[in-house]
Amino acid sequence: MLKKGGKAYSILKNKCPKCNEGKFFEDDNPLHLKKVLKMPEHCAACGFKYQIEPSFFYGAMYVSYAITVALSILTFIILYALDLELLQIFIGIIAVLILFTPFTLRLSRLVYINIFVGFDAEYRNENGIKAAKMTALKSSQSDS
């Protein structure tokens, strides 16, 4: 089905775009609204820094906009086919957009970073030890 090393795998499985192993978001469940956009600074598996440059994920707003427009059009077509009035269609579109907000937020970030970062198996092999040391160092500092 989905093969490791592909962008679809990273996007749909919430994985690091560089190694396809570490988690991209801290919590896998997008319905935990307080943690919906919480991300670690680095991938726990390969050490890749997610925030490539300051304000990098501002560009994800454009991806979110495109996803939201597509979702709105799809909802409109479905509700229009059910022969509903325009006010009912409008309310339906708003309801769908509100319900899907946590999913579109996460999806837009994953799609955006996957545009710029590709899978690299060697990157993980070169930096795996560094990432493990970095994670151990952070946990020892937080214990102090």
PDB file of C-alpha atoms in Angstrom:
ATOM      1  CA  MET A   1       0.000   0.000   0.000  1.00  0.00           C
ATOM      2  CA  LEU A   2       2.053   2.941   1.253  1.00  0.00           C
ATOM      3  CA  LYS A   3       5.784   2.457   0.962  1.00  0.00           C
ATOM      4  CA  LYS A   4       8.351   4.041   3.233  1.00  0.00           C
ATOM      5  CA  GLY A   5      10.311   6.674   1.427  1.00  0.00           C
ATOM      6  CA  GLY A   6       7.322   8.244  -0.247  1.00  0.00           C
ATOM      7  CA  LYS A   7       5.793  11.608   0.497  1.00  0.00           C
ATOM      8  CA  ALA A   8       2.327  10.055   0.869  1.00  0.00           C
ATOM      9  CA  TYR A   9       3.676   7.771   3.623  1.00  0.00           C
ATOM     10  CA  SER A  10       5.089  10.732   5.538  1.00  0.00           C
ATOM     11  CA  ILE A  11       1.915  12.795   5.145  1.00  0.00           C
ATOM     12  CA  LEU A  12      -0.638  10.103   5.965  1.00  0.00           C
ATOM     13  CA  LYS A  13       1.326   8.364   8.733  1.00  0.00           C
ATOM     14  CA  ASN A  14       2.479  11.540  10.576  1.00  0.00           C
ATOM     15  CA  LYS A  15       6.162  10.743  10.030  1.00  0.00           C
ATOM     16  CA  CYS A  16       9.343  12.760   9.585  1.00  0.00           C
ATOM     17  CA  PRO A  17       9.758  13.662   5.894  1.00  0.00           C
ATOM     18  CA  LYS A  18      13.503  12.979   6.030  1.00  0.00           C
ATOM     19  CA  CYS A  19      13.610   9.468   7.553  1.00  0.00           C
ATOM     20  CA  ASN A  20       9.919   8.389   7.586  1.00  0.00           C
ATOM     21  CA  GLU A  21      10.349   7.005  11.106  1.00  0.00           C
ATOM     22  CA  GLY A  22      10.113   9.712  13.773  1.00  0.00           C
ATOM     23  CA  LYS A  23       6.791  11.330  14.639  1.00  0.00           C
ATOM     24  CA  PHE A  24       6.118  14.739  13.088  1.00  0.00           C
ATOM     25  CA  PHE A  25       3.491  15.755  15.660  1.00  0.00           C
ATOM     26  CA  GLU A  26       3.856  14.799  19.321  1.00  0.00           C
ATOM     27  CA  ASP A  27       0.299  13.449  19.615  1.00  0.00           C
ATOM     28  CA  ASP A  28      -1.079  11.184  16.888  1.00  0.00           C
ATOM     29  CA  ASN A  29      -4.684  12.135  17.628  1.00  0.00           C
ATOM     30  CA  PRO A  30      -5.673  15.442  15.972  1.00  0.00           C
ATOM     31  CA  LEU A  31      -8.769  15.615  18.170  1.00  0.00           C
ATOM     32  CA  HIS A  32      -6.676  16.491  21.225  1.00  0.00           C
ATOM     33  CA  LEU A  33      -7.189  20.171  20.473  1.00  0.00           C
ATOM     34  CA  LYS A  34      -4.659  21.519  22.990  1.00  0.00           C
ATOM     35  CA  LYS A  35      -1.913  19.489  21.320  1.00  0.00           C
ATOM     36  CA  VAL A  36      -3.076  19.688  17.696  1.00  0.00           C
ATOM     37  CA  LEU A  37       0.024  21.567  16.438  1.00  0.00           C
ATOM     38  CA  LYS A  38       2.590  20.508  19.064  1.00  0.00           C
ATOM     39  CA  MET A  39       5.731  19.358  17.302  1.00  0.00           C
ATOM     40  CA  PRO A  40       9.149  18.355  18.589  1.00  0.00           C
ATOM     41  CA  GLU A  41      12.022  20.590  17.476  1.00  0.00           C
ATOM     42  CA  HIS A  42      13.913  17.674  15.930  1.00  0.00           C
ATOM     43  CA  CYS A  43      13.027  14.217  14.694  1.00  0.00           C
ATOM     44  CA  ALA A  44      13.703  11.666  17.432  1.00  0.00           C
ATOM     45  CA  ALA A  45      14.915   9.109  14.879  1.00  0.00           C
ATOM     46  CA  CYS A  46      17.243  11.121  12.620  1.00  0.00           C
ATOM     47  CA  GLY A  47      17.742  14.528  14.254  1.00  0.00           C
ATOM     48  CA  PHE A  48      16.251  16.515  11.350  1.00  0.00           C
ATOM     49  CA  LYS A  49      15.223  20.015  12.443  1.00  0.00           C
ATOM     50  CA  TYR A  50      11.574  20.568  11.461  1.00  0.00           C
ATOM     51  CA  GLN A  51      11.640  24.372  11.672  1.00  0.00           C
ATOM     52  CA  ILE A  52      13.918  24.801   8.648  1.00  0.00           C
ATOM     53  CA  GLU A  53      13.987  28.593   9.001  1.00  0.00           C
ATOM     54  CA  PRO A  54      12.179  31.153  11.187  1.00  0.00           C
ATOM     55  CA  SER A  55       8.455  31.302  10.409  1.00  0.00           C
ATOM     56  CA  PHE A  56       8.815  28.380   7.978  1.00  0.00           C
ATOM     57  CA  PHE A  57       5.290  27.101   8.537  1.00  0.00           C
ATOM     58  CA  TYR A  58       3.644  30.414   7.605  1.00  0.00           C
ATOM     59  CA  GLY A  59       3.675  29.011   4.081  1.00  0.00           C
ATOM     60  CA  ALA A  60       1.461  26.165   5.286  1.00  0.00           C
ATOM     61  CA  MET A  61      -1.361  28.708   5.466  1.00  0.00           C
ATOM     62  CA  TYR A  62      -1.482  28.715   1.664  1.00  0.00           C
ATOM     63  CA  VAL A  63      -1.709  24.925   1.612  1.00  0.00           C
ATOM     64  CA  SER A  64      -4.423  25.086   4.278  1.00  0.00           C
ATOM     65  CA  TYR A  65      -6.312  27.601   2.159  1.00  0.00           C
ATOM     66  CA  ALA A  66      -6.188  25.279  -0.866  1.00  0.00           C
ATOM     67  CA  ILE A  67      -7.366  22.291   1.194  1.00  0.00           C
ATOM     68  CA  THR A  68     -10.180  24.351   2.718  1.00  0.00           C
ATOM     69  CA  VAL A  69     -11.350  25.607  -0.690  1.00  0.00           C
ATOM     70  CA  ALA A  70     -11.325  22.049  -2.077  1.00  0.00           C
ATOM     71  CA  LEU A  71     -13.268  20.791   0.948  1.00  0.00           C
ATOM     72  CA  SER A  72     -15.783  23.640   0.590  1.00  0.00           C
ATOM     73  CA  ILE A  73     -16.347  22.915  -3.106  1.00  0.00           C
ATOM     74  CA  LEU A  74     -16.759  19.194  -2.439  1.00  0.00           C
ATOM     75  CA  THR A  75     -19.259  19.908   0.357  1.00  0.00           C
ATOM     76  CA  PHE A  76     -21.148  22.338  -1.872  1.00  0.00           C
ATOM     77  CA  ILE A  77     -21.436  19.783  -4.677  1.00  0.00           C
ATOM     78  CA  ILE A  78     -22.661  17.049  -2.326  1.00  0.00           C
ATOM     79  CA  LEU A  79     -25.212  19.287  -0.584  1.00  0.00           C
ATOM     80  CA  TYR A  80     -26.364  20.846  -3.862  1.00  0.00           C
ATOM     81  CA  ALA A  81     -26.944  17.352  -5.274  1.00  0.00           C
ATOM     82  CA  LEU A  82     -29.187  16.683  -2.263  1.00  0.00           C
ATOM     83  CA  ASP A  83     -31.328  19.625  -3.463  1.00  0.00           C
ATOM     84  CA  LEU A  84     -30.878  21.747  -0.324  1.00  0.00           C
ATOM     85  CA  GLU A  85     -31.456  25.493  -0.159  1.00  0.00           C
ATOM     86  CA  LEU A  86     -28.463  27.839  -0.342  1.00  0.00           C
ATOM     87  CA  LEU A  87     -28.698  28.779   3.356  1.00  0.00           C
ATOM     88  CA  GLN A  88     -28.630  25.102   4.326  1.00  0.00           C
ATOM     89  CA  ILE A  89     -25.672  24.529   2.003  1.00  0.00           C
ATOM     90  CA  PHE A  90     -23.826  27.502   3.529  1.00  0.00           C
ATOM     91  CA  ILE A  91     -24.452  26.227   7.076  1.00  0.00           C
ATOM     92  CA  GLY A  92     -23.317  22.752   5.987  1.00  0.00           C
ATOM     93  CA  ILE A  93     -20.081  24.105   4.526  1.00  0.00           C
ATOM     94  CA  ILE A  94     -19.330  26.078   7.714  1.00  0.00           C
ATOM     95  CA  ALA A  95     -20.047  22.995   9.862  1.00  0.00           C
ATOM     96  CA  VAL A  96     -17.773  20.775   7.751  1.00  0.00           C
ATOM     97  CA  LEU A  97     -14.942  23.335   7.828  1.00  0.00           C
ATOM     98  CA  ILE A  98     -15.187  23.679  11.615  1.00  0.00           C
ATOM     99  CA  LEU A  99     -15.235  19.905  12.111  1.00  0.00           C
ATOM    100  CA  PHE A 100     -12.258  19.328   9.804  1.00  0.00           C
ATOM    101  CA  THR A 101     -10.093  22.210  11.121  1.00  0.00           C
ATOM    102  CA  PRO A 102      -7.746  20.032  13.252  1.00  0.00           C
ATOM    103  CA  PHE A 103      -7.194  17.692  10.299  1.00  0.00           C
ATOM    104  CA  THR A 104      -6.590  20.476   7.771  1.00  0.00           C
ATOM    105  CA  LEU A 105      -4.128  22.230  10.100  1.00  0.00           C
ATOM    106  CA  ARG A 106      -2.008  19.107  10.446  1.00  0.00           C
ATOM    107  CA  LEU A 107      -2.362  18.047   6.841  1.00  0.00           C
ATOM    108  CA  SER A 108      -1.273  21.465   5.591  1.00  0.00           C
ATOM    109  CA  ARG A 109       1.920  21.414   7.683  1.00  0.00           C
ATOM    110  CA  LEU A 110       2.783  17.900   6.580  1.00  0.00           C
ATOM    111  CA  VAL A 111       2.131  18.690   2.910  1.00  0.00           C
ATOM    112  CA  TYR A 112       4.112  21.941   3.108  1.00  0.00           C
ATOM    113  CA  ILE A 113       7.250  20.439   4.660  1.00  0.00           C
ATOM    114  CA  ASN A 114       7.083  17.495   2.235  1.00  0.00           C
ATOM    115  CA  ILE A 115       7.230  19.961  -0.664  1.00  0.00           C
ATOM    116  CA  PHE A 116      10.697  21.073   0.472  1.00  0.00           C
ATOM    117  CA  VAL A 117      12.119  17.983   2.198  1.00  0.00           C
ATOM    118  CA  GLY A 118      12.550  14.581   0.608  1.00  0.00           C
ATOM    119  CA  PHE A 119      13.281  11.128   1.996  1.00  0.00           C
ATOM    120  CA  ASP A 120      16.961  10.348   2.498  1.00  0.00           C
ATOM    121  CA  ALA A 121      17.866   6.945   3.964  1.00  0.00           C
ATOM    122  CA  GLU A 122      21.546   7.909   4.335  1.00  0.00           C
ATOM    123  CA  TYR A 123      20.654  10.987   6.372  1.00  0.00           C
ATOM    124  CA  ARG A 124      19.182   8.775   9.049  1.00  0.00           C
ATOM    125  CA  ASN A 125      22.216   6.485   9.041  1.00  0.00           C
ATOM    126  CA  GLU A 126      24.626   9.418   9.384  1.00  0.00           C
ATOM    127  CA  ASN A 127      22.690  11.255  12.063  1.00  0.00           C
ATOM    128  CA  GLY A 128      20.885   8.512  13.992  1.00  0.00           C
ATOM    129  CA  ILE A 129      23.538   8.362  16.737  1.00  0.00           C
ATOM    130  CA  LYS A 130      23.578  12.148  16.986  1.00  0.00           C
ATOM    131  CA  ALA A 131      19.781  12.208  17.387  1.00  0.00           C
ATOM    132  CA  ALA A 132      19.870   9.548  20.103  1.00  0.00           C
ATOM    133  CA  LYS A 133      22.532  11.512  22.008  1.00  0.00           C
ATOM    134  CA  MET A 134      20.578  14.745  21.570  1.00  0.00           C
ATOM    135  CA  THR A 135      17.376  13.141  22.905  1.00  0.00           C
ATOM    136  CA  ALA A 136      19.244  11.654  25.865  1.00  0.00           C
ATOM    137  CA  LEU A 137      20.873  15.022  26.597  1.00  0.00           C
ATOM    138  CA  LYS A 138      17.526  16.847  26.539  1.00  0.00           C
ATOM    139  CA  SER A 139      15.896  14.284  28.828  1.00  0.00           C
ATOM    140  CA  SER A 140      18.796  14.497  31.298  1.00  0.00           C
ATOM    141  CA  GLN A 141      18.553  18.310  31.300  1.00  0.00           C
ATOM    142  CA  SER A 142      14.803  18.224  31.931  1.00  0.00           C
ATOM    143  CA  ASP A 143      15.294  15.768  34.819  1.00  0.00           C
ATOM    144  CA  SER A 144      17.664  18.179  36.560  1.00  0.00           C
TER     145      SER A 144
END
